[in-house]
Every structure is written in C-alpha cells, then in structure tokens.
Coordinates of C-alpha atoms in Angstrom, one line a residue:
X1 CA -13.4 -22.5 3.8
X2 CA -15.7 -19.8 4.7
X3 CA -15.0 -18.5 8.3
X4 CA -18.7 -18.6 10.2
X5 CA -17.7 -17.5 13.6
X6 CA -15.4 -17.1 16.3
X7 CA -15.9 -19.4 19.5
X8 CA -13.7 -18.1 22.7
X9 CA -13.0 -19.6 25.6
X10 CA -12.0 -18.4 29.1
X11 CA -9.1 -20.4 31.8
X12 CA -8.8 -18.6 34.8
X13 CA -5.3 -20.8 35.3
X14 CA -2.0 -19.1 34.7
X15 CA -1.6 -17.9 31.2
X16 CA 1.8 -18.9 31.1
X17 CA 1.5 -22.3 32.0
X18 CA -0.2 -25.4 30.0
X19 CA -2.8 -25.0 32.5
X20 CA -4.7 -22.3 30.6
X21 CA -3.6 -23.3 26.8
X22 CA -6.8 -24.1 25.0
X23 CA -7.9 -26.4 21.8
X24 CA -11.3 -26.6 20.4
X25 CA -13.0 -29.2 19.1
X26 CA -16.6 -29.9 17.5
X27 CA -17.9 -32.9 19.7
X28 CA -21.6 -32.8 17.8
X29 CA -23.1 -31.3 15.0
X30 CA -27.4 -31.3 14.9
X31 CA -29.1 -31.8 12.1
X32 CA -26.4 -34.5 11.0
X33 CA -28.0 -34.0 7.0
X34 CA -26.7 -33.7 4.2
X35 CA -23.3 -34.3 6.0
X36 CA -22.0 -35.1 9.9
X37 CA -19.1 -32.6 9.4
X38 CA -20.3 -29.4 7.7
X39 CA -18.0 -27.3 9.8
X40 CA -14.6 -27.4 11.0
X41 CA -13.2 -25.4 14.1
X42 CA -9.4 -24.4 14.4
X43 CA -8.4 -26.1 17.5
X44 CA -5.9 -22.6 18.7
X45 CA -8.1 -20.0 17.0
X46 CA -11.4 -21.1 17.3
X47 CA -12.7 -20.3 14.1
X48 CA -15.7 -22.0 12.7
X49 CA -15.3 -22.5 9.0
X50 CA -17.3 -24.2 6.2
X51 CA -15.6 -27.3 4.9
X52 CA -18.3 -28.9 2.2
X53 CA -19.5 -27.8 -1.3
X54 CA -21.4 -24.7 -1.5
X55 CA -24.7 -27.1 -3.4
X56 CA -24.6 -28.8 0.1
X57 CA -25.2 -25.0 1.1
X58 CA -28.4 -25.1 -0.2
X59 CA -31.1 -23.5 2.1
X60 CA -34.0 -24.8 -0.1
X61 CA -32.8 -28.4 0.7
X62 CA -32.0 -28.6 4.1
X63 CA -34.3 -30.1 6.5
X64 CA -33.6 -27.3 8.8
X65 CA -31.7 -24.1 7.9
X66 CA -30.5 -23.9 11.4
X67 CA -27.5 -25.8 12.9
X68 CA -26.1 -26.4 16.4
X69 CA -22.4 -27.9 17.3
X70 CA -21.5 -28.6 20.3
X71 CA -17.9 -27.6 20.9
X72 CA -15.4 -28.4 23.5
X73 CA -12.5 -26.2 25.0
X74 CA -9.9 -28.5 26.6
X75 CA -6.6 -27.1 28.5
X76 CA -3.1 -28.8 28.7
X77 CA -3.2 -28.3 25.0
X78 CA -5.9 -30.9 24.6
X79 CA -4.1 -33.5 25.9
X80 CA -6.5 -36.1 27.7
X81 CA -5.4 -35.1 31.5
X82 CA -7.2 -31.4 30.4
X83 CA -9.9 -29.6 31.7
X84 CA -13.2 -29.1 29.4
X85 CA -16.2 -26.5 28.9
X86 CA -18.9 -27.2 26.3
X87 CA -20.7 -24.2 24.5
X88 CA -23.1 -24.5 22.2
X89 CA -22.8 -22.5 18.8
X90 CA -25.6 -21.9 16.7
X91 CA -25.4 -21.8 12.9
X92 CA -28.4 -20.3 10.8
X93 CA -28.3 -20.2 6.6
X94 CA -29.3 -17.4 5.2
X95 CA -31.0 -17.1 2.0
X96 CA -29.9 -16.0 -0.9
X97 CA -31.8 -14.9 -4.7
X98 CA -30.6 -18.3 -6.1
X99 CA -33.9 -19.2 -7.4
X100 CA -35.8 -17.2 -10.0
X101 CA -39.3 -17.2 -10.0
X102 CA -41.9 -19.0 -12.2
X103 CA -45.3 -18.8 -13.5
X104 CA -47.2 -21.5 -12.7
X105 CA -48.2 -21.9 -16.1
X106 CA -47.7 -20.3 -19.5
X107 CA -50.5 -18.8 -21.0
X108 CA -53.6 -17.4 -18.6
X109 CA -57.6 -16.6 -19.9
X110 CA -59.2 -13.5 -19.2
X111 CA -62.8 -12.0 -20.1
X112 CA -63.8 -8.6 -19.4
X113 CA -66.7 -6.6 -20.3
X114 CA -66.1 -3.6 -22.5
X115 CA -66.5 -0.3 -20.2
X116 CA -65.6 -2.0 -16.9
X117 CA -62.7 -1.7 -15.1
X118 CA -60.6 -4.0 -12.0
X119 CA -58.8 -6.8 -11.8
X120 CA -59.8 -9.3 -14.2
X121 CA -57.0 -12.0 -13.6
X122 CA -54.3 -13.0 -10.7
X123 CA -51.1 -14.8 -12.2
X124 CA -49.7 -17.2 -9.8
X125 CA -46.2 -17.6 -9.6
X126 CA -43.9 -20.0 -7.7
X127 CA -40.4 -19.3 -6.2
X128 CA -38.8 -21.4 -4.0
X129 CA -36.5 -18.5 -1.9
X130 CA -37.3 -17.4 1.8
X131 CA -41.0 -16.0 1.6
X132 CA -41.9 -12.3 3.0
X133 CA -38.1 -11.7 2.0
X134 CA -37.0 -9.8 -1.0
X135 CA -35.7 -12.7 -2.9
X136 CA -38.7 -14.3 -2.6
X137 CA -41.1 -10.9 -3.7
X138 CA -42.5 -10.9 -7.2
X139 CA -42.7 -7.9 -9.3
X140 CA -44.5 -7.9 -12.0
X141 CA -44.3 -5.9 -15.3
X142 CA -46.2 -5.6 -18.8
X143 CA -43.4 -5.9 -21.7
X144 CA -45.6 -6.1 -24.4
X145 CA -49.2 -5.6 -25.9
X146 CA -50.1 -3.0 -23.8
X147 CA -49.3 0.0 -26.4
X148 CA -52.7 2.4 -25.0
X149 CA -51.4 2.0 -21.2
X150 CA -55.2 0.6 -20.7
X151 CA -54.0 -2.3 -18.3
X152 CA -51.9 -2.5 -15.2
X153 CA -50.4 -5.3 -13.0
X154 CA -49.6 -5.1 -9.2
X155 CA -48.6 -7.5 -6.7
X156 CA -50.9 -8.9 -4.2
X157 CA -48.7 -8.6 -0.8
X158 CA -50.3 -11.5 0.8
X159 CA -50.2 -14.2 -2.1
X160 CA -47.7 -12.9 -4.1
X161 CA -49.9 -13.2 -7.5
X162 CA -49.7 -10.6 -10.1
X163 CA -53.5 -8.6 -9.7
X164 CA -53.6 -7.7 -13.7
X165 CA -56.1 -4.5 -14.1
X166 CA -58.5 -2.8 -16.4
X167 CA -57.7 1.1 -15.8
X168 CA -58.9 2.5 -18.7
X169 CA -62.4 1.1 -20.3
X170 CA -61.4 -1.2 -23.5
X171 CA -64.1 -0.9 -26.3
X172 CA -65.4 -4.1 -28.0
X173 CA -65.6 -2.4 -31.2
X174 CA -62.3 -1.5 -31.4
X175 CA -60.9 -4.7 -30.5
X176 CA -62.1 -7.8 -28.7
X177 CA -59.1 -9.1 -28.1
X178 CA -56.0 -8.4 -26.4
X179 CA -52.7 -10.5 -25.6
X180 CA -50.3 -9.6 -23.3
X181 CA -46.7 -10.6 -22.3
X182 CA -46.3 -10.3 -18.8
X183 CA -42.5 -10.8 -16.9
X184 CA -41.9 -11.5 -13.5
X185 CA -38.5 -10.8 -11.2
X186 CA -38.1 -10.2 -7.6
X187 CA -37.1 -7.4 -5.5
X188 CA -33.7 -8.7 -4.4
X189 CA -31.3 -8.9 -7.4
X190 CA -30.3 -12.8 -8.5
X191 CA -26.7 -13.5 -7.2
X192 CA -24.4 -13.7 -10.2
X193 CA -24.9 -17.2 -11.6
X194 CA -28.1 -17.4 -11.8
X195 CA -30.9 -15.4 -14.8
X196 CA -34.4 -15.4 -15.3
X197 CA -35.6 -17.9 -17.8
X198 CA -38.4 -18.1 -20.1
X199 CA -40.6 -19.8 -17.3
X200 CA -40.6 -16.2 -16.2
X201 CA -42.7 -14.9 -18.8
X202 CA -46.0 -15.4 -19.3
X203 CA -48.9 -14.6 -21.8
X204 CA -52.5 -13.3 -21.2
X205 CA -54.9 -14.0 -23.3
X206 CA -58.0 -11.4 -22.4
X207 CA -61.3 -11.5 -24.9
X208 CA -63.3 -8.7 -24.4
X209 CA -67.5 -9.2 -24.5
X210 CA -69.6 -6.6 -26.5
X211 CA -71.9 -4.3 -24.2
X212 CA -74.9 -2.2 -24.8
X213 CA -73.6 1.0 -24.4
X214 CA -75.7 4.2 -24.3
X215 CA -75.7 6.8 -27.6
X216 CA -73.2 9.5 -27.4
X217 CA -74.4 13.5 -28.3
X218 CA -71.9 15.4 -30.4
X219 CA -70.5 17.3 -29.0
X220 CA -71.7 17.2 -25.5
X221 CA -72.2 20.0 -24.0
X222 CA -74.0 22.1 -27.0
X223 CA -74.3 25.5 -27.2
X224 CA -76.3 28.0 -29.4
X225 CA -77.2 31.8 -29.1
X226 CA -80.8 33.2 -29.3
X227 CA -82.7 35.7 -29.0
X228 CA -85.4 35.9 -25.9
X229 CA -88.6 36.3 -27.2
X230 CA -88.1 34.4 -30.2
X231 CA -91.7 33.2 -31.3
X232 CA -93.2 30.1 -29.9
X233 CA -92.6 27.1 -32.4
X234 CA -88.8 28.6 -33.1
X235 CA -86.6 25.9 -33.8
X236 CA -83.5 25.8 -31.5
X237 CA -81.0 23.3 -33.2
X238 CA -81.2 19.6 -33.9
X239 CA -79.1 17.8 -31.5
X240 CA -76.7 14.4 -33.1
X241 CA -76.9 11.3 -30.9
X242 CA -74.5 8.4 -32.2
X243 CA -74.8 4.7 -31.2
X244 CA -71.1 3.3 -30.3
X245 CA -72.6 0.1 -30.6
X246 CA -71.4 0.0 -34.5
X247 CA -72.2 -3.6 -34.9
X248 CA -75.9 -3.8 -33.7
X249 CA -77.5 -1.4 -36.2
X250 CA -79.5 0.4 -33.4
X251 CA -82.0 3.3 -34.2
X252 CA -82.2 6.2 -31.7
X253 CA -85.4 8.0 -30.0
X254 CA -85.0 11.5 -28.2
X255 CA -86.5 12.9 -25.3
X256 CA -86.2 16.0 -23.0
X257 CA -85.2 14.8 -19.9
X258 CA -84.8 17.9 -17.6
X259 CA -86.5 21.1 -19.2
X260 CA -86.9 23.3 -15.5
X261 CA -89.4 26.4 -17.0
X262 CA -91.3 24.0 -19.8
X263 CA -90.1 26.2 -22.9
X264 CA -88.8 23.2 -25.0
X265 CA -89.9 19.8 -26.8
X266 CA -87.9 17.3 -28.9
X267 CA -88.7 15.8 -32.1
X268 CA -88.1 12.1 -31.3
X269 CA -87.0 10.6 -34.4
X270 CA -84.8 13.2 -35.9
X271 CA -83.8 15.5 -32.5
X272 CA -85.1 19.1 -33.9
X273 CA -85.6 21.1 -30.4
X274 CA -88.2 23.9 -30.9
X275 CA -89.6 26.2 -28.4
X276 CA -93.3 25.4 -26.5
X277 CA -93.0 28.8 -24.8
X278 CA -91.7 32.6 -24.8
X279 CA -87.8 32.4 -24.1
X280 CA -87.0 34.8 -21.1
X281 CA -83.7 35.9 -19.9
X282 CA -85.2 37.6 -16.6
X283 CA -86.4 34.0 -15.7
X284 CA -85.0 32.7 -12.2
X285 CA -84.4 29.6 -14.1
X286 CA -82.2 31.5 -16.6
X287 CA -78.5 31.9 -14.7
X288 CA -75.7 34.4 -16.2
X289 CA -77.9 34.8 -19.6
X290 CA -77.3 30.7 -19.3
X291 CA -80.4 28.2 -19.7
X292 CA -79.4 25.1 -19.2
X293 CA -82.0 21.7 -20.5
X294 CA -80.8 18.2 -20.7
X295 CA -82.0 15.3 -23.6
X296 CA -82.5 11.9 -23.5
X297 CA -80.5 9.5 -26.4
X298 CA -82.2 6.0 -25.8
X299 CA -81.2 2.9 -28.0
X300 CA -83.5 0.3 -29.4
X301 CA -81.5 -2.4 -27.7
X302 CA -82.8 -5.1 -24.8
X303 CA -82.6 -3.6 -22.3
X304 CA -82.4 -0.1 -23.9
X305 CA -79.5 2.0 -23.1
X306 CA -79.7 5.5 -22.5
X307 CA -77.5 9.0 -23.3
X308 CA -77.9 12.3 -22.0
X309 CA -77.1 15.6 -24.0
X310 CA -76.3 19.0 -22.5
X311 CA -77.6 22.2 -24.0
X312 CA -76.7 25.4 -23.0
X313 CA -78.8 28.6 -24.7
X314 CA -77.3 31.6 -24.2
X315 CA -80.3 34.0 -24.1
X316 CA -79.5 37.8 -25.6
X317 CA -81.3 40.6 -24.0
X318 CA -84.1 42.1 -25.9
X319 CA -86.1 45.5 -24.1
X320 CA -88.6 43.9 -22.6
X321 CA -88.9 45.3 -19.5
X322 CA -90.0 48.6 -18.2
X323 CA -88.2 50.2 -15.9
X324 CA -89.2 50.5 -12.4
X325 CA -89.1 53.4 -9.6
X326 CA -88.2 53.3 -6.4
X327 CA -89.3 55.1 -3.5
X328 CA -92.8 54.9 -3.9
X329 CA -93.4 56.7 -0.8
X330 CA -92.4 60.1 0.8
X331 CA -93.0 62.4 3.6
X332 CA -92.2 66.1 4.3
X333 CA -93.3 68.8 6.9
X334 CA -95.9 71.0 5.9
X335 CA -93.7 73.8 7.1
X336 CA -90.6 72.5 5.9
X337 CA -87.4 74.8 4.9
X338 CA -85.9 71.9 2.5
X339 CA -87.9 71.0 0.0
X340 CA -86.0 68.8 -1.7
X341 CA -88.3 65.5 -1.1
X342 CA -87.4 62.7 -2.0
X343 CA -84.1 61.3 -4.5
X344 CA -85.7 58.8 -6.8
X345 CA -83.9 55.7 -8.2
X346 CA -84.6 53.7 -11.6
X347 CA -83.8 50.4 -12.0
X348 CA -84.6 47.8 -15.3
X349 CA -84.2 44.2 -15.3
X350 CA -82.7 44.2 -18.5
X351 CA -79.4 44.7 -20.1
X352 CA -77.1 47.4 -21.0
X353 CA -77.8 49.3 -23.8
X354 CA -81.8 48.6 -22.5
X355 CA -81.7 50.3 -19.3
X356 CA -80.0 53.8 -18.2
X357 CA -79.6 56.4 -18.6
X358 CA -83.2 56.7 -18.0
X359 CA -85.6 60.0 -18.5
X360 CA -87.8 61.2 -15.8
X361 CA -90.5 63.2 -16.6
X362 CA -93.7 64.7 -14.2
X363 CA -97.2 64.1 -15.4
X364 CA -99.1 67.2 -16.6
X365 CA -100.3 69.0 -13.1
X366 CA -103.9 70.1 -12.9
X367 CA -104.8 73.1 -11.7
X368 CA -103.3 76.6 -12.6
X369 CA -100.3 76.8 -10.4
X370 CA -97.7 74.1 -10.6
X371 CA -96.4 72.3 -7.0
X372 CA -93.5 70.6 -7.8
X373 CA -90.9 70.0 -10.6
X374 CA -88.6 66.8 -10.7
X375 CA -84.8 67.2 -12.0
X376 CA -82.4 64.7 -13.0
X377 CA -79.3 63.6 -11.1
X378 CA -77.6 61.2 -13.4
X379 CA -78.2 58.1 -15.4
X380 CA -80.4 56.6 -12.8
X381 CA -81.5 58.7 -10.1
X382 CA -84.0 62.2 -10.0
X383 CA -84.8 64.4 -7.3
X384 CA -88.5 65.6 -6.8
X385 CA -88.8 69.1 -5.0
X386 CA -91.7 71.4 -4.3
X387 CA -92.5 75.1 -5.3
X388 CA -94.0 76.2 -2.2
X389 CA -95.1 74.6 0.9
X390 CA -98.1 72.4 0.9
X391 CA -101.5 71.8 3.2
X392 CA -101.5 68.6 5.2
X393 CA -103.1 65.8 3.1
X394 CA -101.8 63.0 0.7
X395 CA -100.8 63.9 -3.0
X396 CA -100.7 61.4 -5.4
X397 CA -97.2 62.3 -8.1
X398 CA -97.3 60.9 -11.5
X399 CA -93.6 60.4 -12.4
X400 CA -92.7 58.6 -16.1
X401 CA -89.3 56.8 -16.3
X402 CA -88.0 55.8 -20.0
X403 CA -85.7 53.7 -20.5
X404 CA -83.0 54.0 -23.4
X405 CA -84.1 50.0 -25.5
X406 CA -85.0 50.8 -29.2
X407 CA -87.9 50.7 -28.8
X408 CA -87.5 52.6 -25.4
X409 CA -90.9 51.4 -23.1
X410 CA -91.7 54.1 -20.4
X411 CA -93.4 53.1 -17.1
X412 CA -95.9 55.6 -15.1
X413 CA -95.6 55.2 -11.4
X414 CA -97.8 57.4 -8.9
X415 CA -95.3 58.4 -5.8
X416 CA -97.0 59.1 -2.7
X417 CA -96.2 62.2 -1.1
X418 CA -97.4 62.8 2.6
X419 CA -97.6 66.5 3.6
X420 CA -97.6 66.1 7.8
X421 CA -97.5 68.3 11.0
X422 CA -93.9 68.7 12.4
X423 CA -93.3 69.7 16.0
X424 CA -90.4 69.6 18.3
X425 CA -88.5 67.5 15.4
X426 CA -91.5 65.0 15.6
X427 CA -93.7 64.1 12.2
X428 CA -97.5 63.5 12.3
X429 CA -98.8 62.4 9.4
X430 CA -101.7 60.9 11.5
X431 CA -104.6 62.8 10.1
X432 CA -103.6 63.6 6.1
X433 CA -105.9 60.2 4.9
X434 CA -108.6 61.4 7.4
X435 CA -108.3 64.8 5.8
X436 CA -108.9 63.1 2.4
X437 CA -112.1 60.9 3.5
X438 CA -113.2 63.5 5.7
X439 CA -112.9 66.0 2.2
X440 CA -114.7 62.7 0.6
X441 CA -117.8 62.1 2.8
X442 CA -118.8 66.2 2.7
X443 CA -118.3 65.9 -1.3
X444 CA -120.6 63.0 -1.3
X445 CA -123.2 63.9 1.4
X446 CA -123.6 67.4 -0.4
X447 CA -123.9 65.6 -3.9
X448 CA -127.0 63.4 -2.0
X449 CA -128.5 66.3 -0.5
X450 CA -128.6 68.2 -4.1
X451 CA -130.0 64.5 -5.7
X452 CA -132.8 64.5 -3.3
X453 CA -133.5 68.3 -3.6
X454 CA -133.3 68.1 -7.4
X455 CA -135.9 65.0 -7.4

C-alpha cells in the first residue's frame, strides 16, 4: 500500500469528451521474482503502489534491486476501441540498516612485542546492507579491557576491518597478556526492529613477548653542583642504572659515552664518575656555567642492550682568571694640548663577585720626574694622562689591574704609547722605532769602541 510514484499521461483530444479520459494499467513487470505483480497502478490516478509483504521487500534477496513496468495509458476510459501510449517506469529499492553487522568469528589472536607500537590485528566483520553506504560502515569501539587507554581500533575504509592498535608501549613485565572486548555497529542507525546481537561482539586475545630492553638511569637527566678547579681524582656522583628486564637477572657495565673536553671517567661496575682533569667554567665546552657529558648503561643480555644517562654539572666560578686590559696601544702628538691619552678598559673572564670593580695602578716610573699618572673612571675603565709633553719615540707604560676575587690576582700589562709629529691634523709616528734603534746602535757601537780601547 505504499504509494511509489505517480505516472501521467497526456491526450491532446477534447478534455470533455471520452476521447481524452485516461486508465492505466501495468502491462509488464521485469524482473518477474519473488512475485509477477509487486506493484499495482490506480487506473484514474496513476499511482504506483506496493501491494506485497514488506519481507518480499527485501533488497538483500532480490536478484536485482531495480524494477521496470511497463504501463499503458488507454482513452475512451479503457474501453478496447481506445487509444494507447506505453511508458516505462523504473522502480529502484533502497536500502535500509536491516542487517546488523557480524564478526566473522568470536575470539581473535594477537602477539606483540613489548615496546612496539601499530596495528597488531584486523577484525573482519560481515554485513550484508548496501556497501560504501552508511548502513553498511563498521565502527568499531573498545568496551572493555582497555583501562590504560594503551590500544586503539579504527576502521579500514577500504575493507571495512577493524585495524586494532598499539599506541602506547605495553611492558612484558607488567603484564603479558591482555584481553579485550571489542563491539561493532554501523554509521547509519538500525531501523526500529532490528538490535545488535552478541555476534557483534568480539574478544581479542593479545599475548605480549618479553624484549631486551635497555637499563634506565635515575633520574635521567642528573644534576650536581661543583666547584671548577676541584682537584683531579674528585669524585662527581655515582650515577643508578636499573634493568627493566626484572625477570632476566641482568648485571650492568658503565661507560662514558660523550665526554667533549676529556675531564671525566666512569667506574664500570658500580658508576662512581670522578674527574681525569681540572674542571673549567671558562671552557668553550662549558655553556651557561652548564657542562653537559653523557653515560653508557649496557646489559649483559644477547645481544646487549644499551642506556644513556644525562649529566649536567653546573660549574661555580672560582677567581681564576686575571683580568685583562684593553687598549694595548696608543698614540698622541708630541705637541698635543689634550693630554688625556688613552681610556683604558678591564675585562675578566670570570664571575661577579671575581671581576670589577677593578684597581688600576702605574708601575714605579724611573727617572726623577714623573710623565704620566693614570686615574680611575669607574668599576672598569681608567684614563692615562701625561704631565708634560713628550719627545717623539715609543714609551713602554706598566699599568697593573686587580681584580676584586678573594684572593684578588692582579695582571701587569705594558701599554704602548707612541709620541709622533702632528702637522696640518696629520700624525707621523713613522720615525719613533727608528728613533729607538737608531738611540740603540750608538749605545752599542760606543760600548764596542770602549771594549776594544779598554783591551
């Protein structure tokens, strides 16, 4: 009693007369299965209407969900002297979610290695709707056994089998076995009269295999404080290596593995790291106070596995360092009105409180009249001037820096001061070394000439 569709026909005769009054009528129905009259057409209206049981509806047994009737429009009411035109109407049967789907089977294997993950089993499912439709889709869900969310289960688009996944590592020693109750439903709800059974449920069995697996430092990074300089053969800290493989009674060998300046060994058996070298904070391989080595944890299984340990030793600053000066070099006119040289600068490679403020003080000057004084501008910087204009020639300025360590170390540094000829704003400084070996070679060739005169 379902109306399918409406068939209409067209008499170009007088409405009014018998001439144009119309009856339909089915005059063939193909396929002819699993009955010759599965429709009925209202000879006035033309409505195409089901008239068998909705099981003889069934899409899944049909030969062919597609039907074609041939129907007839006759005028004069039908009666034999009429007029005809044939159409063809075409019937197709939708499906419907009348079938649930199945597993294939109700329990399925699966092995896994501990530590690994991917897929480690496809279920296979059967459902006997439209396929590529929604009543015909599996989804797949975990219902139960799957309490540390360590598994997950999609659907494979093309094939329609549930791809069950490892996502997070499982560990043998924890368990080595793991059963899980899987359910499977489609997109497209079920119509009303039909449920999902208990073929729709299925169990995974999954047995997990024991692997070696590489000792584990605790914790990982490590981190300890010591002083640079500490004496050679200091120990650092004794690093703790554990094997997760509980049940294999495995012993555990250390090694370094990346040591970048050399200042570090490993006792082997029971991990003691001391110190081959002088620790050094101003090293290039030492980053923000940071140095950084890595250890080896290796297992006496076959084949051997294999840990690494991070340490981090964060190096505190001991005065070590002398502080430095900078320029080393100046130049002035001899007839110069400024003589305000040169603005020296201090600098230390160590840390705060080992550095500034520094002291600058001028060596003792020989000779009875003093050329030049040196006065401090702050915590790192001085200013040498002169007393009086100078002869052209290079003098040699011993200038001390101390630095404020406990101890405090002090650092002598010789600063090179070039008197030279200024004219028209243009420096010459050409001649001052001449002036000093020409000063040299008269020194020395009168000293020979007294030798020889003495002998």
């Amino acid at each position: 009693g379902t109306t399918v569709m409406r068939m209409a026909a067209f008499d170009a005769d007088d409405a009014s007369t018998d001439n144009a009054l119309l009856r339909y009528n089915i005059l063939r129905q193909t396929p002819t299965k699993p009955s010759p009259n599965m429709f009925y057409i209202d000879p006035e209206k033309g409505d195409i209407v089901t008239v068998v049981s909705p099981a003889l509806l069934d899409r899944e047994t049909m030969e062919s969900p597609k039907y074609e009737l041939v129907i007839e429009a006759k005028d004069m009411g039908g009666m034999d002297v009429g007029l005809t035109g044939t159409a063809t109407a075409t019937i197709l049967i939708d499906d419907k979610n009348d079938h649930a789907p199945e597993f294939t089977k109700k329990e399925f294997q699966a092995t896994v290695k501990e530590g690994v993950t991917g897929v480690i089993v496809n279920l296979t499912v059967g459902d006997r709707d439209d396929p590529a439709t929604g009543a015909w889709r599996a989804v797949y869900s975990i219902i139960n056994g799957n309490p540390g969310q360590s598994f997950e289960i999609h659907t494979n688009p093309q094939t329609n089998e549930g791809m069950l996944s490892v996502v997070k590592p499982l560990d043998y020693e924890i368990s080595a076995f793991h059963t899980l109750l899987i359910k499977v439903e489609n997109e497209d709800p079920l119509i009303p009269d039909i449920a999902y059974g208990p073929s729709s449920t299925a169990t995974v069995q999954i047995t997990v295999e024991d692997v070696n697996e590489g000792p584990v430092f605790h914790p990982n990074p490590m981190a300890v404080t010591k002083q640079e300089n500490i004496p050679v053969g200091s120990v650092v800290l004794t690093v703790n290596a554990t094997d997760p493989d509980t049940l294999q009674h495995q012993t555990i060998r250390y090694s370094v593995h990346k040591d970048p300046a050399g200042w570090l060994e490993i006792n082997p058996t029971n991990g003691t790291v001391g110190t081959t070298a002088v620790l050094d904070r101003e090293s290039p391989f030492v980053h923000n106070n940071v140095y950084t080595a890595l250890f080896l944890a290796i297992d006496s299984g076959n084949p051997p596995a294999t840990g690494t340990g991070t340490l981090h030793i964060t190096l505190e600053d001991v005065n070590d360092n002398v502080p430095s000066l900078y320029p080393t070099l100046a130049k002035v006119c001899d007839d110069a009105k400024d003589l305000r040289v040169v603005v020296l600068g201090a600098s230390d490679k160590d840390l705060h409180p080992n550095t500034d403020p520094f002291k600058f003080e001028l060596s003792k000057q020989s000779g009875p009249e003093k050329l030049w004084r040196i006065n401090r501008l702050n915590n790192t910087h001085a200013q040498v001037i002169l007393l009086q204009n100078l002869k052209k020639a290079n003098y040699n300025i011993p200038i001390s820096v101390t630095d404020s360590g406990k101890p405090p170390l002090t650092n002598t540094t010789e600063l090179r001061l070039q008197v030279c000829t200024c004219k028209k704003s243009k420096m010459d400084c050409s001649a001052t070394d001449a002036l000093h070996i020409s000063l040299t070679l008269i020194l020395l060739s009168l000293l020979s000439l007294f030798c020889k005169s003495f002998a």
